[in-house]
Amino acid sequence: MTATTALYDVPGPRTRRRHRLYGTLSTAVLLGLVAWILYLLFDTGQFTRTKWMPFAYKGIQELLLRGLGNTLKAFAIAAALSLVLGGLLAAGRLSDHRAVRLPAAVVVEFFRAMPVLVMIFFIFVALKVQPLPALVAGLALYNGSVLAEVFRAGVGAVERGQREAAFALGMRKTQVMAHVLVPQAVRAMLPAIISQLVVALKDTSLGYLITYEEFLHAGKLIASNLDYDLPFIPVVMVISPIYIGMCMLLSWCAVRVSRREQRSPKTRAVAVATPGPGALLPGREPPLAPKP
Amino acid sequence: MNVLTDNFSTYARGFLGTVELTVYAGLLALVLGFVMASFRVAPVASLRVFGTVWVTVLRNTPLTLLFFAVVLGLPRFGLVLPFQLFAVLALGCYTSAFICEALRSGINTVPRGQGEAARSLGMTFGQTLNLVVLPQAFRSVIPPVGSTLIALAKNSAIAGAFSVTELLGTYKTLNELGYDIVWTFVWIALGYLIITLAISALFHALERTWGVAR
């Protein structure tokens, strides 16, 4: 750690002692905080038998598993659709024809600027679509638009000479794209794509708000059960690690892929950053920070 | 079409609710994000661990789950606050993780020599960070912080579903009054566009005045 930061020197004996003191103090404060939270938990009776009983029942376990399955189902469909839509929109944005490029740009900018939940509600309430298709459509529109920008950045990150050489060989535009640019771009884009899929996975929980019977919805059903003394906190304690664990696993994949990418001798590691979640004024992508 | 003119006060209330939520949660996120970023680069190991855990957990938590835990869970803890405050808490903590990462990568963009020069002048860690590195880091993180705050404004829509008065929530009221749902949503969408574009414009202005030309 010390080697990577210019903020402080390799500490000498006095500084080390001082740091140890700070370390002990801050550890004490943090442990105190944890102890206080634990005290609150015990004090409000979160570990009583009745509150944890529901998780012993088979029916409730099945309910949770079904919820988890529904979450994963929504994620899988949304991910596949976003990738397809992202590809189409990116192809549109990279087109040579103004008539194709302009609408694609408008679509991408609009859906990136809208809150996902507004789209999902619009599809669910105004178009009267079932919860699952509404959720999936909302997620696909948003993530597809963001992925379109990732794809565009990826193709743009391939060295100019590659494209020029391919054209010089007499390839057509489609061939240049399919045989030269995209295969090289995919390597650079992969981490950004996976990071975006984490966003999609996290956002499947929005299904809870339109009564799609996913994981959080199953949790809510159990949590608001009067028979078990409203076990909200136990439910949060059971559900959060699973949700967070799934997302962390996927994030970890992204980090691993990007590390491997940077080590690979085949590419001179052109990092494609995830485009900002917001629609900054068109044409002015923020220079995303280098080095993670 | 006349949904807006008939219900201007409802829309205005929702719009202001979203703006308020964004501003308060944004301030909380900036402060917490700054604290966490300095933890993550601190020489004290336990603070670094705390910062890392904070960021990793919050970045991988679905915001809906966080809202669920905060708005419905915390009251079971004996902690009863107005919904609005819970929403600010959830949104602020969630966004702080992203602000922290933006700041940290901003710190990484400052050339190492700067820190080394500060140290050779005899500055302490705190002085190096606050007088030399952060002022430069701030300038290079304006764009990513801007898009994080735009994401915050958009995420605040979730608060509406947890009974906080904000823009998206207005659809429920108007739906019950029997207005055309499509037009209701058109105006809601425009409201969000105004907010995101305003933040975007603000940050472009900041970038023009303070940004680093590299």
XYZ file of C-alpha atoms in Angstrom:
506
model
C 0.000 0.000 0.000
C 2.747 2.403 0.993
C 4.438 1.929 -2.334
C 1.410 3.029 -4.326
C 0.714 6.302 -2.584
C 2.680 9.513 -2.621
C 0.741 10.845 0.324
C 3.000 9.574 3.047
C 6.514 8.256 3.361
C 7.635 4.916 4.630
C 7.030 5.613 8.309
C 9.872 5.862 10.790
C 9.767 4.468 14.330
C 8.010 7.474 15.856
C 5.414 7.667 13.120
C 4.833 3.943 13.364
C 4.135 4.338 17.066
C 1.770 7.211 16.316
C 0.002 5.214 13.629
C -0.350 2.309 16.021
C -1.980 4.668 18.493
C -4.370 6.007 15.835
C -5.021 2.453 14.720
C -5.888 1.308 18.228
C -8.088 4.359 18.801
C -10.016 4.018 15.560
C -10.391 0.267 16.018
C -11.772 0.932 19.476
C -14.251 3.473 18.112
C -15.353 1.128 15.325
C -15.708 -1.818 17.684
C -17.687 0.420 20.014
C -19.995 1.265 17.140
C -20.498 -2.418 16.327
C -21.099 -3.184 19.994
C -23.671 -0.405 20.205
C -25.516 -1.759 17.150
C -25.439 -5.273 18.606
C -26.740 -3.903 21.901
C -29.584 -2.165 20.067
C -30.374 -5.401 18.222
C -30.533 -7.409 21.410
C -32.279 -4.644 23.294
C -35.110 -4.468 20.768
C -35.381 -8.256 20.808
C -34.290 -8.996 17.251
C -32.846 -12.377 18.191
C -35.925 -13.766 19.877
C -37.109 -17.195 18.801
C -40.357 -16.065 17.227
C -38.605 -13.600 14.924
C -36.288 -16.253 13.527
C -38.793 -19.085 13.465
C -40.132 -18.408 9.950
C -36.794 -19.342 8.381
C -37.125 -22.858 9.758
C -40.302 -23.533 7.780
C -40.033 -25.285 4.469
C -42.770 -23.216 2.861
C -41.011 -19.978 3.720
C -37.663 -21.261 2.506
C -39.346 -22.213 -0.754
C -40.918 -18.763 -0.965
C -37.492 -17.170 -0.611
C -35.950 -19.529 -3.145
C -38.738 -18.836 -5.623
C -38.138 -15.125 -5.098
C -34.449 -15.575 -5.723
C -35.216 -17.597 -8.836
C -37.514 -14.845 -10.114
C -34.797 -12.255 -9.463
C -32.280 -14.288 -11.434
C -34.806 -14.892 -14.215
C -35.503 -11.165 -14.563
C -31.768 -10.495 -14.510
C -30.997 -13.071 -17.189
C -33.679 -11.801 -19.567
C -32.842 -8.156 -18.901
C -29.120 -8.774 -19.405
C -29.640 -10.595 -22.695
C -32.052 -7.948 -23.989
C -29.785 -5.077 -22.926
C -26.843 -6.607 -24.746
C -28.878 -7.021 -27.929
C -30.413 -3.552 -27.668
C -27.040 -2.063 -26.797
C -25.524 -3.665 -29.879
C -28.296 -2.382 -32.119
C -28.155 1.140 -30.701
C -24.371 1.233 -30.925
C -24.552 0.106 -34.547
C -27.087 2.894 -35.088
C -24.877 5.500 -33.453
C -21.855 4.408 -35.471
C -23.768 4.453 -38.740
C -22.645 6.643 -41.607
C -26.193 7.721 -42.324
C -27.495 10.732 -40.485
C -31.042 9.391 -40.630
C -29.977 6.372 -38.549
C -27.418 8.073 -36.340
C -29.637 10.868 -35.102
C -32.613 8.800 -33.856
C -30.225 6.343 -32.196
C -28.496 9.221 -30.404
C -31.831 10.649 -29.245
C -32.980 7.264 -27.938
C -29.724 6.657 -26.090
C -29.612 10.111 -24.510
C -33.276 10.052 -23.510
C -33.219 6.666 -21.836
C -29.995 7.440 -20.034
C -31.487 10.633 -18.652
C -34.673 9.039 -17.318
C -34.798 7.351 -13.937
C -35.222 3.595 -14.573
C -38.074 3.487 -12.120
C -40.039 6.111 -14.052
C -39.770 3.984 -17.195
C -40.742 0.837 -15.338
C -43.742 2.564 -13.774
C -44.723 4.057 -17.099
C -44.676 0.655 -18.786
C -46.411 -0.964 -15.833
C -49.095 1.649 -15.135
C -49.707 3.419 -18.423
C -49.171 0.560 -20.854
C -50.710 -1.934 -18.386
C -47.999 -4.532 -18.898
C -47.467 -7.458 -16.502
C -44.809 -6.877 -13.798
C -42.083 -9.114 -15.259
C -42.167 -7.747 -18.831
C -42.448 -4.203 -17.457
C -39.418 -4.660 -15.225
C -37.392 -6.356 -17.940
C -38.336 -3.771 -20.562
C -37.408 -0.867 -18.285
C -34.081 -2.428 -17.365
C -33.294 -3.342 -20.973
C -34.036 0.173 -22.242
C -31.844 1.816 -19.635
C -28.958 -0.636 -19.577
C -29.143 -1.097 -23.333
C -28.619 2.638 -23.790
C -25.703 2.688 -21.397
C -24.181 -0.408 -23.026
C -24.558 1.248 -26.433
C -22.192 3.942 -25.183
C -19.809 1.297 -23.862
C -19.782 -0.465 -27.228
C -19.249 2.815 -29.018
C -16.373 3.716 -26.733
C -14.907 0.237 -27.221
C -14.958 0.470 -31.014
C -13.543 3.973 -30.765
C -10.717 2.724 -28.542
C -9.324 0.401 -31.213
C -6.341 2.015 -32.854
C -7.158 4.034 -35.973
C -4.573 2.173 -38.032
C -6.542 -1.065 -37.702
C -9.556 0.442 -39.391
C -7.469 2.159 -42.032
C -5.564 -1.033 -42.808
C -8.784 -3.005 -43.094
C -10.269 -0.459 -45.485
C -7.031 -0.451 -47.437
C -7.386 -4.205 -47.929
C -10.697 -3.474 -49.613
C -12.994 -4.671 -46.838
C -16.470 -3.284 -46.708
C -17.670 -1.303 -43.699
C -19.525 -4.283 -42.241
C -16.502 -6.501 -42.661
C -14.233 -3.952 -41.025
C -16.595 -3.835 -38.077
C -17.269 -7.545 -37.753
C -13.811 -8.933 -38.480
C -11.442 -6.240 -37.286
C -12.876 -3.698 -34.880
C -15.441 -5.545 -32.788
C -13.285 -8.586 -31.907
C -10.588 -6.276 -30.596
C -13.038 -3.962 -28.898
C -14.722 -6.783 -26.974
C -11.582 -7.415 -24.947
C -11.377 -3.818 -23.815
C -15.115 -3.522 -23.207
C -15.637 -6.684 -21.200
C -14.975 -5.223 -17.726
C -17.260 -2.252 -18.411
C -19.976 -4.591 -19.712
C -19.815 -6.752 -16.599
C -19.926 -3.665 -14.347
C -23.054 -2.570 -16.174
C -24.573 -6.009 -15.643
C -24.024 -5.511 -11.908
C -26.176 -2.385 -12.219
C -28.849 -4.444 -13.983
C -28.716 -7.103 -11.265
C -29.055 -4.471 -8.550
C -31.936 -2.828 -10.363
C -33.960 -6.041 -10.611
C -34.885 -5.239 -7.020
C -37.003 -2.394 -8.427
C -39.416 -5.178 -9.371
C -40.411 -5.161 -5.715
C -42.002 -1.750 -6.243
C -44.256 -2.979 -9.057
C -45.265 -6.136 -7.172
C -43.091 -8.471 -9.203
C -42.594 -11.475 -6.940
C -38.848 -11.320 -6.632
C -36.463 -11.844 -3.730
C -37.128 -8.614 -1.858
C -40.867 -9.078 -2.358
C -40.648 -12.518 -0.737
C -38.720 -10.902 2.107
C -41.374 -8.249 2.550
C -44.081 -10.920 2.749
C -42.248 -12.644 5.588
C -41.209 -9.410 7.277
C -44.705 -8.038 7.605
C -46.105 -11.230 9.088
C -47.753 -10.492 12.413
C -47.555 -14.112 13.598
C -43.801 -13.867 13.788
C -43.765 -10.478 15.456
C -42.841 -8.532 12.282
C -39.327 -9.903 11.688
C -38.082 -7.003 9.525
C -34.524 -6.978 10.843
C -34.006 -10.766 10.635
C -35.287 -10.682 7.053
C -32.863 -7.883 6.195
C -30.097 -9.893 7.829
C -30.914 -12.954 5.728
C -31.627 -11.231 2.417
C -28.884 -8.584 2.295
C -25.879 -10.939 2.384
C -27.344 -12.971 -0.473
C -28.168 -9.925 -2.615
C -24.903 -8.152 -1.858
C -22.975 -11.384 -2.299
C -24.385 -11.938 -5.791
C -23.509 -8.401 -6.848
C -20.057 -8.609 -5.299
C -19.359 -11.846 -7.121
C -20.216 -10.210 -10.428
C -18.206 -7.060 -9.577
C -15.285 -9.268 -8.656
C -15.532 -10.941 -12.073
C -15.300 -7.500 -13.688
C -12.201 -6.632 -11.690
C -10.570 -9.987 -12.494
C -11.299 -9.692 -16.197
C -9.927 -6.169 -16.300
C -6.757 -7.242 -14.443
C -6.207 -10.097 -16.878
C -6.846 -7.683 -19.690
C -4.207 -5.267 -18.456
C -1.653 -8.046 -18.119
C -2.406 -9.488 -21.538
C 0.366 -8.908 -24.057
C -2.149 -9.050 -26.901
C -3.747 -5.740 -26.106
C -2.129 -2.538 -25.112
C -4.894 -2.349 -22.522
C -7.152 0.443 -23.659
C -9.509 0.779 -20.743
C -13.117 1.503 -21.628
C -14.648 3.208 -18.655
C -18.300 2.814 -17.874
C -19.969 5.916 -19.203
C -21.267 8.073 -16.412
C -24.721 7.140 -15.207
C -26.043 10.567 -16.069
C -26.720 12.175 -19.389
C -24.208 14.930 -19.509
C -24.834 17.268 -22.363
C -24.432 15.284 -25.587
C -21.003 15.110 -27.098
C -19.162 15.917 -23.898
C -18.251 12.688 -22.253
C -16.394 13.310 -19.020
C -12.757 12.256 -19.171
C -13.247 9.338 -16.834
C -10.633 8.945 -14.212
C -7.783 6.633 -15.119
C -6.309 3.902 -12.923
C -8.858 2.191 -10.703
C -52.510 18.054 -21.758
C -54.165 20.117 -19.044
C -52.874 17.749 -16.377
C -50.062 20.175 -15.685
C -52.086 23.374 -15.574
C -54.831 21.816 -13.434
C -52.480 20.272 -10.935
C -49.619 22.667 -10.981
C -49.343 22.696 -7.195
C -49.151 18.889 -6.999
C -46.424 18.830 -9.600
C -44.588 21.710 -7.979
C -44.682 19.961 -4.615
C -43.331 16.757 -6.129
C -40.696 18.630 -8.103
C -39.520 20.557 -5.053
C -39.536 17.321 -3.057
C -37.182 15.725 -5.553
C -34.951 18.808 -5.608
C -34.822 18.938 -1.816
C -34.067 15.233 -1.560
C -31.321 15.548 -4.148
C -29.724 18.552 -2.459
C -29.731 17.145 1.082
C -28.712 13.631 0.056
C -26.083 15.136 -2.243
C -24.575 17.168 0.602
C -24.555 14.128 2.875
C -22.976 12.042 0.108
C -20.260 14.638 -0.529
C -19.341 14.882 3.147
C -19.433 11.108 3.758
C -17.676 10.419 0.468
C -14.904 12.837 1.406
C -14.504 11.217 4.826
C -14.453 7.715 3.332
C -11.988 8.714 0.615
C -9.591 10.111 3.212
C -10.050 6.918 5.240
C -9.198 4.837 2.204
C -5.902 6.629 1.577
C -4.995 7.006 5.258
C -1.862 5.371 6.678
C -3.911 3.757 9.463
C -4.916 0.228 8.490
C -8.182 -0.014 10.418
C -9.520 3.158 8.815
C -8.553 1.837 5.379
C -10.390 -1.401 6.087
C -13.469 0.483 7.269
C -13.461 2.674 4.172
C -13.049 -0.312 1.883
C -15.857 -2.251 3.550
C -18.150 0.780 3.419
C -17.554 1.299 -0.288
C -17.643 -2.356 -1.318
C -20.821 -3.140 0.572
C -22.739 -0.024 -0.409
C -21.725 -0.179 -4.057
C -23.044 -3.716 -4.284
C -26.270 -3.102 -2.394
C -29.401 -2.650 -4.478
C -30.783 0.756 -3.547
C -34.258 -0.700 -3.112
C -32.891 -3.123 -0.524
C -31.181 -0.244 1.264
C -34.438 1.710 1.280
C -36.252 -1.362 2.554
C -33.717 -1.774 5.364
C -33.667 1.903 6.302
C -37.294 2.964 5.863
C -38.939 -0.228 7.113
C -36.148 -1.784 9.156
C -34.764 1.055 11.260
C -38.111 1.861 12.913
C -38.066 -1.735 14.297
C -34.842 -0.685 15.910
C -36.680 1.930 17.874
C -35.462 4.644 15.527
C -38.419 6.607 14.232
C -37.705 9.527 11.918
C -39.730 11.269 9.230
C -39.719 9.360 5.916
C -37.952 12.252 4.255
C -34.996 11.957 6.613
C -34.784 8.198 6.104
C -34.727 8.747 2.358
C -31.926 11.319 2.663
C -29.996 8.859 4.833
C -30.378 5.939 2.428
C -29.647 7.966 -0.713
C -26.777 9.857 0.905
C -24.993 6.761 2.213
C -25.490 4.898 -1.065
C -24.163 7.769 -3.172
C -21.261 8.432 -0.803
C -19.663 5.151 -1.892
C -19.576 6.350 -5.501
C -18.361 9.831 -4.533
C -15.611 8.205 -2.471
C -14.419 6.157 -5.435
C -14.495 9.210 -7.718
C -12.440 11.202 -5.216
C -10.005 8.353 -4.730
C -9.360 7.972 -8.433
C -9.024 11.759 -8.536
C -6.311 11.513 -5.892
C -4.587 8.939 -8.102
C -4.519 11.380 -11.018
C -2.395 13.861 -9.081
C 1.227 13.265 -10.095
C 3.250 11.517 -7.415
C 5.859 14.250 -7.469
C 3.349 16.655 -5.945
C 2.985 14.562 -2.822
C 6.701 13.935 -2.659
C 7.429 17.656 -2.966
C 4.933 18.420 -0.200
C 6.558 15.836 2.032
C 10.023 17.124 1.347
C 8.810 20.506 2.606
C 8.030 18.733 5.851
C 4.252 18.588 5.486
C 2.327 15.988 7.429
C -0.128 13.527 5.872
C -3.052 15.820 6.624
C -1.309 18.860 5.155
C -0.168 16.965 2.059
C -3.698 15.714 1.495
C -5.594 18.918 2.228
C -3.252 21.603 0.924
C -1.609 19.940 -2.051
C -3.287 16.803 -3.330
C -7.015 17.289 -2.730
C -7.288 20.793 -4.241
C -5.894 19.342 -7.457
C -7.880 16.136 -7.174
C -11.127 18.102 -6.758
C -10.593 19.765 -10.093
C -10.200 16.514 -11.955
C -13.170 14.808 -10.299
C -15.739 17.451 -11.257
C -17.132 15.412 -14.202
C -17.448 12.039 -12.407
C -18.918 13.682 -9.299
C -21.377 15.486 -11.564
C -22.590 12.276 -13.128
C -22.790 10.630 -9.701
C -25.063 13.446 -8.531
C -27.179 13.074 -11.664
C -27.537 9.406 -10.818
C -28.552 10.464 -7.315
C -31.287 12.713 -8.685
C -32.597 9.832 -10.771
C -32.340 7.359 -7.905
C -34.382 9.655 -5.694
C -37.405 8.387 -7.646
C -37.262 5.254 -5.493
C -38.026 7.379 -2.438
C -41.434 8.131 -3.947
C -42.321 4.471 -3.841
C -41.522 4.529 -0.117
C -44.059 7.288 0.560
C -41.796 10.305 0.382
C -43.268 13.264 -1.467
C -41.340 13.556 -4.701
C -41.859 13.863 -8.417
C -42.574 10.270 -9.422
C -45.010 9.893 -6.522
C -47.293 12.544 -8.041
C -48.479 10.008 -10.606
C -50.381 8.154 -7.877
C -52.365 11.223 -6.836
C -53.159 12.176 -10.422
C -53.986 8.609 -11.388
C -56.603 8.512 -8.643
C -58.049 11.788 -9.905
C -58.514 10.090 -13.267
C -56.153 12.076 -15.438
C -54.647 10.709 -18.621
C -51.760 8.624 -17.383
C -49.557 9.126 -20.428
C -49.570 12.912 -20.132
C -49.010 12.649 -16.392
C -45.834 10.737 -17.121
C -44.734 13.102 -19.868
C -44.649 15.965 -17.362
C -42.924 13.820 -14.746
C -40.289 12.871 -17.319
C -39.825 16.542 -18.211
C -39.409 17.375 -14.530
C -36.593 14.863 -14.207
C -35.014 16.107 -17.424
C -35.002 19.646 -16.034
C -33.274 18.496 -12.852
C -30.657 16.316 -14.549
C -29.910 18.914 -17.204
C -29.592 21.608 -14.534
C -27.042 19.538 -12.589
C -25.267 18.735 -15.830
C -25.103 22.417 -16.804
C -23.929 23.396 -13.328
C -21.090 20.892 -13.462
C -20.090 21.964 -16.952
C -19.852 25.514 -15.659
C -17.770 24.310 -12.705
C -15.549 22.368 -15.057
C -15.010 25.405 -17.251
C -13.927 27.539 -14.312
C -12.018 24.977 -12.260
C -11.328 22.004 -14.479
C -7.787 21.020 -15.307
C -6.735 21.244 -18.905
C -4.597 18.182 -19.458
